[in-house]
Coordinates of C-alpha atoms and ligand atoms in Angstrom, one line a residue:
Chain A
M206 CA 78.3 97.3 102.1
T207 CA 81.8 97.9 103.9
M208 CA 80.9 97.5 107.9
L209 CA 83.4 99.0 110.3
N210 CA 82.9 96.9 113.1
F211 CA 85.1 98.4 115.8
A212 CA 83.5 96.3 118.7
K213 CA 85.5 93.1 116.8
K214 CA 87.4 94.9 115.1
E215 CA 86.3 94.2 111.7
V216 CA 86.3 95.0 107.9
I217 CA 83.4 92.6 106.1
C218 CA 83.2 93.5 102.6
K219 CA 80.8 91.9 99.9
I220 CA 82.1 90.8 96.4
V221 CA 79.4 89.5 93.8
Y222 CA 80.2 87.0 90.8
Y223 CA 77.8 88.0 88.7
G224 CA 78.0 86.6 84.5
P225 CA 75.0 84.4 82.3
G226 CA 74.3 81.4 83.2
L227 CA 77.4 78.1 82.7
S228 CA 80.4 81.2 82.9
G229 CA 82.0 79.9 85.1
K230 CA 81.2 81.5 88.4
T231 CA 79.6 78.7 90.9
T232 CA 83.2 76.7 89.3
N233 CA 85.4 80.2 90.8
L234 CA 83.8 80.0 94.1
K235 CA 84.5 75.8 94.3
F236 CA 88.3 76.2 93.3
L237 CA 89.0 79.1 95.8
Y238 CA 87.6 76.9 98.6
D239 CA 89.3 73.8 97.4
K240 CA 92.4 74.9 96.9
M241 CA 92.5 78.0 99.8
R242 CA 93.8 77.0 103.3
S243 CA 91.6 76.5 106.1
K244 CA 92.6 79.2 108.5
Y245 CA 91.7 81.9 105.8
K246 CA 88.3 80.2 104.7
G247 CA 84.9 80.1 106.5
K248 CA 82.2 77.0 105.3
M249 CA 80.9 77.5 101.9
I250 CA 76.8 77.2 100.8
A251 CA 76.1 76.5 97.7
I252 CA 72.4 76.4 96.8
A253 CA 71.4 74.8 94.0
T254 CA 69.7 72.7 91.8
E255 CA 69.7 68.8 90.8
T256 CA 71.6 70.1 88.2
E257 CA 74.0 72.1 89.9
R258 CA 73.3 75.0 88.8
T259 CA 72.9 78.0 90.6
L260 CA 69.0 78.3 92.3
F261 CA 69.8 81.4 94.8
F262 CA 73.2 82.1 95.0
D263 CA 76.7 81.0 96.6
F264 CA 78.3 81.7 99.3
L265 CA 82.0 81.7 101.0
P266 CA 83.8 84.0 102.9
I267 CA 87.1 84.6 103.5
N268 CA 89.4 86.5 106.2
L269 CA 92.5 88.2 105.2
G270 CA 94.0 88.3 108.1
Q271 CA 94.8 91.7 110.2
I272 CA 94.8 94.9 108.9
K273 CA 95.4 98.3 110.7
G274 CA 94.4 95.9 113.6
F275 CA 90.8 94.9 112.5
S276 CA 90.6 91.7 110.4
L277 CA 90.0 92.0 106.4
K278 CA 87.1 90.0 105.8
Y279 CA 85.0 89.8 102.5
Q280 CA 82.2 87.6 102.1
L281 CA 82.0 86.3 97.9
Y282 CA 79.2 85.4 96.4
T283 CA 77.8 84.4 92.9
V284 CA 74.6 85.1 91.2
P285 CA 72.3 82.7 89.4
G286 CA 73.1 83.5 85.4
Q287 CA 70.0 81.8 84.3
A288 CA 67.5 84.4 83.5
M289 CA 64.5 83.1 85.5
Y290 CA 66.6 83.9 88.1
T291 CA 66.4 88.0 87.9
N292 CA 65.1 88.7 90.7
S293 CA 67.7 86.9 92.3
R294 CA 70.1 88.6 90.7
K295 CA 69.0 91.6 92.0
L296 CA 68.5 91.1 95.8
I297 CA 72.1 89.2 96.0
L298 CA 73.7 93.0 94.6
K299 CA 72.5 95.0 97.1
G300 CA 75.5 96.6 99.2
S301 CA 78.1 94.7 96.7
D302 CA 81.5 96.7 97.4
G303 CA 82.9 94.8 94.5
I304 CA 82.4 92.9 91.6
V305 CA 83.7 90.3 89.2
F306 CA 82.0 89.4 86.0
V307 CA 82.4 86.5 84.6
A308 CA 82.5 86.3 80.8
D309 CA 81.8 83.1 78.6
S310 CA 84.5 82.9 75.9
Q311 CA 82.9 80.6 73.6
I312 CA 81.5 82.3 70.1
T313 CA 78.0 81.2 70.8
R314 CA 77.7 82.5 74.1
F315 CA 79.2 85.7 73.7
D316 CA 75.4 88.1 73.2
E317 CA 74.6 86.7 76.6
N318 CA 77.7 88.0 78.1
K319 CA 76.0 91.2 76.6
Q320 CA 73.1 90.8 77.6
S321 CA 74.3 90.0 81.6
L322 CA 76.5 93.0 81.6
R323 CA 73.7 95.4 81.1
D324 CA 71.5 93.7 83.4
M325 CA 73.9 94.5 85.4
G326 CA 74.0 98.0 85.0
H327 CA 70.7 98.5 85.4
N328 CA 70.2 95.7 88.6
L329 CA 73.2 97.7 90.5
A330 CA 71.1 100.7 89.8
E331 CA 68.2 99.7 92.0
Q332 CA 70.1 98.5 94.3
G333 CA 71.3 102.7 94.4
L334 CA 74.7 101.7 92.7
D335 CA 76.9 102.8 89.8
I336 CA 78.2 100.1 87.2
R337 CA 80.4 102.8 86.0
T338 CA 81.8 103.1 89.5
I339 CA 82.5 100.2 91.5
P340 CA 85.5 98.3 91.5
L341 CA 85.1 95.3 89.0
V342 CA 87.3 93.4 86.9
M343 CA 86.9 91.2 84.1
Q344 CA 87.4 87.5 83.8
W345 CA 87.7 86.0 80.6
N346 CA 86.4 82.2 81.5
K347 CA 86.7 79.1 79.7
R348 CA 90.1 80.0 77.4
D349 CA 90.5 76.2 77.0
L350 CA 87.4 75.6 74.5
P351 CA 87.7 75.4 70.7
S352 CA 85.4 78.0 69.1
I353 CA 86.2 81.1 71.6
V354 CA 86.5 84.7 70.4
T355 CA 89.6 86.1 70.4
V356 CA 90.9 88.1 73.3
Q357 CA 90.8 91.4 71.6
T358 CA 87.5 91.7 71.0
M359 CA 86.2 90.5 74.3
E360 CA 88.6 93.7 75.2
Q361 CA 86.5 95.7 72.9
V362 CA 83.1 95.2 73.6
L363 CA 82.9 93.8 77.2
N364 CA 85.5 95.7 78.5
F365 CA 83.8 99.1 78.8
R366 CA 85.4 100.5 81.8
K367 CA 89.4 99.5 80.7
V368 CA 89.7 97.6 83.3
S369 CA 91.6 94.7 85.2
S370 CA 90.8 92.2 82.7
Y371 CA 92.0 87.4 83.3
E372 CA 92.2 85.6 81.1
A373 CA 91.0 82.1 82.8
V374 CA 90.3 78.4 83.0
A375 CA 88.2 78.7 86.0
S376 CA 87.6 74.5 85.8
S377 CA 91.0 73.7 86.2
G378 CA 91.8 77.0 88.5
K379 CA 93.8 79.1 85.7
G380 CA 93.2 82.5 86.4
V381 CA 90.7 82.6 89.3
F382 CA 93.6 83.1 92.1
E383 CA 94.7 86.7 90.3
T384 CA 90.9 87.7 89.2
L385 CA 90.6 87.5 93.1
K386 CA 93.2 89.3 94.0
E387 CA 92.8 92.5 91.6
V388 CA 88.8 92.5 93.0
I389 CA 90.1 92.3 97.2
R390 CA 93.5 95.1 96.0
L391 CA 90.6 97.5 94.4
V392 CA 88.2 97.1 97.4
Y393 CA 90.7 97.5 99.6
L394 CA 91.8 100.7 97.7
N395 CA 88.6 101.8 97.5
I396 CA 87.3 101.7 101.5
K397 CA 91.6 103.0 102.9
G398 CA 90.4 106.4 103.9
E399 CA 93.5 108.8 103.5
E400 CA 95.5 109.0 106.1
Chain B
M241 CA 60.5 66.2 88.7
K242 CA 60.2 67.4 85.0
L243 CA 56.6 68.7 83.2
S244 CA 58.0 65.8 80.5
Q245 CA 58.3 63.5 83.6
I246 CA 54.9 64.0 84.3
G247 CA 52.9 63.4 81.5
D248 CA 49.4 62.6 81.1
K249 CA 49.7 62.4 84.7
I250 CA 49.4 66.4 84.9
N251 CA 45.7 65.7 84.7
I252 CA 44.9 63.9 88.0
I253 CA 47.5 67.1 90.2
N254 CA 45.9 69.3 87.8
N255 CA 42.4 68.0 89.6
D256 CA 44.4 67.9 92.9
L257 CA 44.9 71.4 92.5
Q258 CA 41.3 72.5 91.3
D259 CA 39.7 70.6 94.5
F260 CA 41.5 72.2 96.1
I261 CA 41.0 75.8 95.0
R262 CA 37.4 75.1 95.6
E263 CA 37.6 74.2 98.9
T264 CA 39.7 76.7 100.4
D265 CA 38.4 79.6 98.6
A266 CA 42.7 80.4 97.5
S267 CA 42.7 82.6 94.2
N268 CA 46.1 81.3 93.1
I269 CA 47.9 77.5 93.3
I270 CA 51.3 77.0 91.5
L271 CA 53.1 74.1 91.5
C272 CA 56.8 74.5 90.6
D273 CA 59.7 72.3 90.8
M274 CA 62.7 73.1 93.2
G275 CA 64.7 75.2 90.7
G276 CA 61.2 77.3 90.3
E277 CA 60.1 76.3 86.7
I278 CA 56.1 76.0 86.4
L279 CA 54.6 72.7 85.9
T280 CA 51.5 73.4 86.2
Y281 CA 48.7 76.4 88.2
I282 CA 45.4 77.4 88.7
G283 CA 43.2 80.0 90.2
N284 CA 41.2 83.1 88.9
N285 CA 43.1 85.6 86.6
S286 CA 44.7 88.1 88.3
P287 CA 48.1 89.8 87.9
F288 CA 50.5 88.0 89.3
D289 CA 53.7 87.7 87.2
F290 CA 53.7 83.2 88.1
P291 CA 56.9 82.7 87.0
N292 CA 59.1 85.6 88.7
I293 CA 57.4 84.2 92.1
A294 CA 57.7 80.4 91.4
A295 CA 61.4 81.5 91.1
M296 CA 61.7 83.5 94.1
A297 CA 59.6 81.1 96.7
A298 CA 62.5 78.5 95.1
G299 CA 64.6 80.6 96.7
S300 CA 62.8 81.3 100.0
Y301 CA 62.0 77.5 100.1
A302 CA 65.8 76.3 99.8
T303 CA 67.3 78.5 102.1
T304 CA 64.5 77.7 105.0
K305 CA 65.8 74.1 103.6
G306 CA 69.4 75.1 104.3
I307 CA 68.8 77.3 107.8
A308 CA 66.8 73.0 108.6
N309 CA 70.0 71.9 108.1
L310 CA 72.1 74.1 110.3
L311 CA 69.2 73.7 113.0
G312 CA 69.5 70.0 112.5
Q313 CA 66.2 69.6 111.5
K314 CA 65.1 68.0 108.3
E315 CA 62.9 70.8 106.8
F316 CA 60.4 73.4 107.9
S317 CA 57.0 71.8 106.5
L318 CA 54.9 74.5 105.9
L319 CA 56.3 78.8 105.5
F320 CA 54.0 81.3 105.3
H321 CA 54.3 84.6 104.8
Q322 CA 51.2 87.0 106.3
G323 CA 50.1 90.4 104.4
S324 CA 47.6 92.9 104.6
T325 CA 45.2 91.4 102.1
N326 CA 47.2 89.0 100.4
N327 CA 49.0 86.4 102.1
I328 CA 51.1 83.0 100.6
L329 CA 52.0 79.2 101.9
I330 CA 54.8 77.6 100.2
S331 CA 55.4 73.6 101.7
N332 CA 57.0 71.1 99.2
V333 CA 56.4 67.6 97.5
E334 CA 59.8 65.5 99.3
N335 CA 62.4 66.3 96.7
Y336 CA 59.4 65.9 93.4
A337 CA 58.0 69.6 93.8
I338 CA 57.1 72.8 95.7
F339 CA 53.1 74.3 95.5
I340 CA 53.0 78.5 96.4
I341 CA 49.4 79.2 98.0
V342 CA 48.5 82.5 97.1
F343 CA 45.1 83.7 99.6
D344 CA 43.7 86.4 100.8
N345 CA 42.0 86.5 104.0
S346 CA 38.5 86.1 102.7
S347 CA 40.0 81.9 103.2
V348 CA 40.1 81.0 106.7
L349 CA 43.6 80.5 107.7
G350 CA 43.5 77.0 109.2
I351 CA 41.0 75.6 106.2
V352 CA 44.2 76.1 103.7
K353 CA 46.6 74.9 105.9
Q354 CA 45.1 72.1 106.7
K355 CA 43.8 71.2 103.2
S356 CA 47.9 71.9 101.7
R357 CA 48.9 69.3 104.1
D358 CA 46.1 66.8 102.4
L359 CA 47.2 68.1 99.5
K360 CA 50.7 67.3 99.9
T361 CA 49.7 64.0 100.2
K362 CA 47.9 62.9 97.2
L363 CA 50.6 64.7 95.4
D364 CA 52.9 62.5 96.3
V365 CA 51.6 59.8 95.9
T366 CA 51.2 60.8 92.7
F367 CA 54.3 62.2 92.1
K368 CA 55.8 58.6 94.2
D369 CA 53.4 56.8 91.5
I370 CA 55.3 58.8 88.4
V371 CA 59.2 57.5 89.3
K372 CA 57.9 53.9 90.0
G373 CA 56.4 53.6 86.7
K374 CA 58.6 55.5 84.7
G375 CA 61.8 53.9 86.9
I376 CA 63.1 58.1 86.8
I377 CA 65.3 58.6 89.4
V378 CA 64.8 61.7 91.3
K379 CA 68.2 63.3 91.8
K380 CA 67.8 65.1 95.2
A381 CA 68.5 68.8 94.7
K382 CA 71.5 70.2 96.1
I383 CA 69.6 72.8 98.0
F384 CA 72.3 73.3 100.5
E385 CA 75.8 71.7 100.8
E386 CA 78.2 72.5 103.1
H387 CA 81.4 71.4 101.6
K388 CA 84.0 69.1 103.8
N389 CA 87.0 70.3 104.5
I390 CA 88.6 68.8 101.9
E391 CA 92.1 70.4 103.9
E392 CA 91.7 68.9 107.3
K393 CA 91.1 65.5 105.9
E394 CA 94.4 65.7 104.3
E395 CA 95.9 67.0 106.8
K396 CA 94.4 64.0 108.6
S397 CA 95.5 61.5 106.4
V398 CA 99.1 63.2 106.6
K399 CA 99.8 62.9 109.9
K400 CA 98.5 58.6 109.8
K401 CA 100.5 58.3 107.6
E402 CA 103.5 60.0 109.3
E403 CA 103.3 57.1 111.3
T404 CA 103.4 54.2 109.3
R405 CA 105.4 55.7 105.9
S406 CA 108.1 59.2 106.1
T407 CA 108.7 58.4 102.2
K408 CA 105.0 59.3 102.1
K409 CA 105.0 62.8 103.5
E410 CA 107.2 64.8 101.2
E411 CA 104.9 64.0 98.6
E412 CA 102.5 65.0 100.9
N413 CA 104.1 68.6 101.6
E414 CA 104.7 68.7 97.9
K415 CA 100.9 68.7 97.7
E416 CA 100.6 70.9 100.1
S417 CA 102.8 73.5 98.8
K418 CA 101.1 73.9 95.7
K419 CA 98.0 75.8 97.3
F420 CA 97.5 78.3 97.3
D421 CA 99.2 80.4 100.3
F422 CA 97.6 84.0 101.2
D423 CA 100.8 84.5 103.7
S424 CA 102.5 85.0 100.5
L425 CA 99.5 86.8 99.0
M426 CA 100.1 89.6 101.6
I427 CA 103.5 89.7 101.7
D428 CA 104.2 90.2 97.7
D429 CA 101.4 91.2 96.2
L430 CA 99.9 93.5 99.0
D431 CA 102.0 95.0 100.8
D432 CA 102.7 97.9 99.3
I433 CA 99.0 98.0 99.2
F434 CA 98.0 97.0 102.5
Chain C
M270 CA 91.4 105.7 108.7
L271 CA 89.6 103.1 106.9
K272 CA 86.6 104.5 105.1
G273 CA 83.1 102.2 105.7
N274 CA 79.2 102.6 104.7
K275 CA 78.1 100.8 108.2
I276 CA 80.1 102.0 111.5
L277 CA 79.1 99.4 114.3
Q278 CA 80.7 101.0 117.4
P279 CA 81.0 99.0 121.1
E280 CA 78.3 100.2 122.6
D281 CA 76.2 100.0 120.0
L282 CA 76.5 96.2 120.0
K283 CA 75.9 96.6 123.6
K284 CA 72.5 97.9 123.5
M285 CA 72.0 95.8 121.2
N286 CA 72.6 92.9 122.4
E287 CA 70.7 94.0 125.8
I288 CA 67.6 93.7 124.2
M289 CA 68.5 90.7 121.9
Y290 CA 68.9 88.8 125.0
G291 CA 65.9 90.4 127.0
L292 CA 63.7 89.8 123.9
K293 CA 65.1 86.1 124.3
K294 CA 64.5 85.7 127.9
Q295 CA 61.1 87.6 127.3
T296 CA 59.9 84.5 124.6
K297 CA 62.4 81.6 125.9
S298 CA 62.9 81.1 122.3
F299 CA 66.5 79.4 121.2
I300 CA 68.9 81.6 118.9
I301 CA 67.6 85.3 117.7
L302 CA 69.8 87.4 115.6
I303 CA 69.9 90.7 113.9
V304 CA 71.4 91.0 110.3
D305 CA 71.4 93.7 108.5
D306 CA 70.0 94.5 105.1
S307 CA 73.1 92.5 102.9
G308 CA 73.0 89.6 104.5
Q309 CA 75.9 90.6 107.2
L310 CA 75.5 89.4 110.7
I311 CA 75.3 91.9 113.1
T312 CA 75.0 90.2 116.6
S313 CA 73.0 87.0 117.3
T314 CA 72.7 84.5 120.9
E315 CA 75.1 82.4 119.3
G316 CA 78.2 83.5 120.2
D317 CA 80.2 79.8 120.8
S318 CA 77.7 77.3 119.7
S319 CA 77.6 74.4 117.9
V320 CA 75.0 76.4 115.4
D321 CA 77.2 78.7 112.2
P322 CA 76.0 81.9 112.8
I323 CA 77.6 83.7 109.9
L324 CA 75.8 81.2 107.9
L325 CA 72.7 81.2 109.5
G326 CA 73.1 84.9 108.9
T327 CA 73.2 84.1 105.0
L328 CA 70.8 82.0 105.1
T329 CA 67.8 83.5 106.8
A330 CA 69.0 87.8 105.4
G331 CA 68.4 86.1 101.7
N332 CA 65.5 84.2 102.9
F333 CA 64.0 87.5 104.2
G334 CA 65.3 89.0 100.7
A335 CA 63.0 86.3 98.8
T336 CA 60.0 86.7 101.4
N337 CA 60.1 90.8 100.7
E338 CA 60.4 89.8 97.1
L339 CA 57.3 87.4 97.0
A340 CA 55.5 90.3 98.8
R341 CA 56.1 93.0 95.9
L342 CA 55.4 90.7 93.7
I343 CA 51.3 89.8 95.1
G344 CA 51.0 93.6 95.5
E345 CA 51.8 93.8 99.4
S346 CA 54.4 96.4 100.4
E347 CA 56.0 93.8 103.1
F348 CA 55.0 90.6 105.0
T349 CA 54.1 91.6 107.8
L350 CA 54.7 88.0 109.7
V351 CA 56.9 85.6 107.9
L352 CA 56.4 82.0 110.0
H353 CA 58.5 78.8 108.8
E354 CA 56.8 76.2 110.9
G355 CA 59.3 73.0 111.3
N356 CA 58.7 70.1 113.7
K357 CA 61.1 71.4 116.4
E358 CA 61.6 74.6 115.7
N359 CA 59.5 78.0 114.3
I360 CA 61.2 81.0 112.9
H361 CA 59.7 84.6 113.1
M362 CA 61.6 87.5 110.9
L363 CA 61.2 90.5 111.0
A364 CA 62.5 93.7 109.0
I365 CA 64.1 96.9 111.3
G366 CA 62.9 99.2 109.4
S367 CA 65.3 99.1 106.2
F368 CA 68.2 98.6 107.6
G369 CA 68.3 95.2 108.6
I370 CA 66.6 91.9 110.2
L371 CA 65.5 90.3 113.4
V372 CA 65.7 87.0 113.4
V373 CA 63.7 84.9 116.0
I374 CA 64.4 80.7 115.7
F375 CA 61.4 79.4 118.7
G376 CA 60.6 76.1 119.8
N377 CA 56.4 74.5 119.0
D378 CA 55.3 75.3 123.1
A379 CA 56.2 79.1 122.8
P380 CA 53.1 81.3 121.7
I381 CA 53.5 83.2 119.0
G382 CA 50.9 86.0 119.9
L383 CA 53.9 86.2 122.6
I384 CA 57.0 86.3 120.1
R385 CA 55.1 88.5 117.6
M386 CA 54.2 91.8 120.0
Y387 CA 57.8 91.3 122.0
S388 CA 59.8 91.4 118.9
K389 CA 57.6 94.4 117.6
K390 CA 58.7 96.1 120.9
A391 CA 62.5 95.1 120.4
V392 CA 62.5 96.5 117.0
K393 CA 60.8 99.7 117.3
K394 CA 64.0 99.8 120.2
L395 CA 66.5 98.0 117.3
E396 CA 66.2 100.8 115.0
P397 CA 67.5 103.8 115.6
I398 CA 70.3 102.2 116.8
L399 CA 70.5 100.4 113.2
K400 CA 70.0 103.7 111.5
G401 CA 72.8 105.3 113.7
M402 CA 75.1 103.0 112.6
Q403 CA 74.5 104.2 108.5
V404 CA 77.5 106.8 107.1
Q405 CA 76.7 107.1 103.8
K406 CA 73.2 107.7 102.2
E407 CA 72.4 105.5 99.3
K408 CA 73.0 107.8 96.2
N409 CA 70.9 110.2 94.9
K410 CA 68.6 108.5 91.8
A411 CA 69.6 111.3 89.3
D412 CA 73.0 110.6 89.4
L413 CA 72.6 106.6 88.8
P414 CA 73.0 105.4 85.1
S415 CA 69.5 104.9 83.4
D416 CA 68.6 102.7 81.1
E417 CA 69.8 105.1 79.5
D418 CA 72.7 106.3 79.5
L419 CA 73.5 102.4 79.6
D420 CA 72.7 102.2 76.3
K421 CA 74.9 105.1 75.3
L422 CA 77.7 103.2 77.9
F423 CA 78.0 99.9 75.8
N424 CA 77.2 101.4 72.4
W425 CA 77.0 97.9 71.3
Ligands
GTP656 N1 86.1 74.0 79.4 C1 85.6 74.6 80.8 N2 84.6 74.0 82.0 C2 84.0 74.7 82.8 C3 85.0 76.5 82.6 N3 84.7 76.9 83.7 C4 83.5 76.4 84.1 N4 83.7 75.4 83.8 C5 82.0 74.3 83.6 O1 80.4 74.8 83.3 C6 79.9 74.6 84.4 C7 79.3 75.7 84.3 O2 79.9 75.7 85.1 P1 79.1 76.7 87.0 O3 80.3 77.4 87.6 O4 78.3 75.9 87.3 O5 78.6 78.3 85.8 P2 77.8 79.0 86.6 O6 78.1 80.5 86.2 O7 77.9 78.9 88.1 O8 76.0 78.5 86.0 P3 74.9 79.6 87.0 O9 74.6 79.0 88.3 O10 73.7 78.7 85.7 O11 74.8 80.9 87.0 C8 80.4 72.8 85.1 O12 80.2 72.5 83.5 C9 82.0 74.0 84.8 O13 82.8 72.7 84.5 C10 86.3 76.4 81.5 O14 87.2 77.7 82.0 N5 86.4 75.7 80.8
MG657 MG1 75.9 78.7 89.4

């Protein structure tokens, strides 16, 4: 839900990192939080269980500076990937302007990516949003692990819209920033009206 | 607290929950871990979706705990939601578990509240017992984490080192330059878009 | 020109602030927030206090969302009263139609009946303002992909 705040001269957009449990969504946000210069980031919240699984959501607000006299702000969220938190996932998607789908490249996790993607389509629709048109970026994560699906297969099966995709190792930061940049770009293009 | 850790102490817990239902006329009580995984539940046969209720209650509790942290308060001990016929009361037992009481207007709110405080005390004793007996360490649920601002810490340490050794400065600068920089992002990558 | 789904004009913010500070005075509460339904803070009485209003807004919106979901799960359309009781502070939350949430944080000595009454009145005044911020209506349900559409889309 892009909010144009003329009173405070701000544009605020919401980006949600979605994907199956343990695919690396929280790791993406943590890396961004650790590596970003202070002036671009706010405080991060992680609502997690004692085993560090996301219980409700993670939240990281970022501020990209001035554009057309407005400060451009993005609020990054992650959903909890575990099956039991299906209602929470639906809640977090409310009013999202862009999605990063974080897929787990491991062969053993491949089917869970498919399930999660379909679940996302359904949950988006429940919030009045369309998986076929919402700004979307794919991330093939955990490329450092031994038994992984080829990028070609990931593309073929999961990238149903042929959107931009990035190979990533979120735990070391590879591909994390590139993914964010692309989703920022897509969301921005979407809110930029005609001159 | 996980079900596997509770073992046969679950009988004591179930008895306490049963007593609670009898004394308050509440329709259901659910006990779950801090992540919303059900440990046990007692009450009449109702069509409610307990696993989902527990998962949402855990989210609700975690966020109020976060709010409490922001306000500099330890926690909100009681979360009460009033509907037109059904009500919910959520409470935690330290970091061990959460219980959720579903009751309608045939129960007296004051009694539900009072008895839930008593129950909290009883469960706390049982959980402490389990922990002590088995030497279990219950890790604190990471409900709300305000990450420390690593960069600011680094900046401070840079300043300190500057005063003593100037050679360290270059190292620190190098470290800093490895960090992502949104300035370059704006100029090189996004300039044509913006 | 930038496009948005919601537009907040300075005069609307002014009106909301007046209502909010009025309520704060009437109820002697500590903090009041107005948050939109997706978790974004619209305004708060915490301009520059030590409490981070953005985090507070996100957490209260998340909490409210979870609470409404709980209501649905036990067959209530919504909870009329949401109350979190603490040692020093209590939180009262109220839906502003389907557009946002009014959050009132108050002390233990404040009379809850009064807070409920004044909050309800404030919500009545806030609702048309928040409604007016809406630019784009929700998509037509018929235009959204059904489960069958999704099956076809993924074609696995
Ligand atoms: N080897 C490897 N491990 C990774 C990578 N990305 C994340 N991990 C690890 O995978 C585990 C799960 O990562 P999280 O970021 O917590 O996963 P999540 O998607 O947030 O999981 P949920 O919160 O349960 O939905 C952690 O131990 C990470 O360190 C990666 O690229 N390679
Ligand atoms: Mg996570």
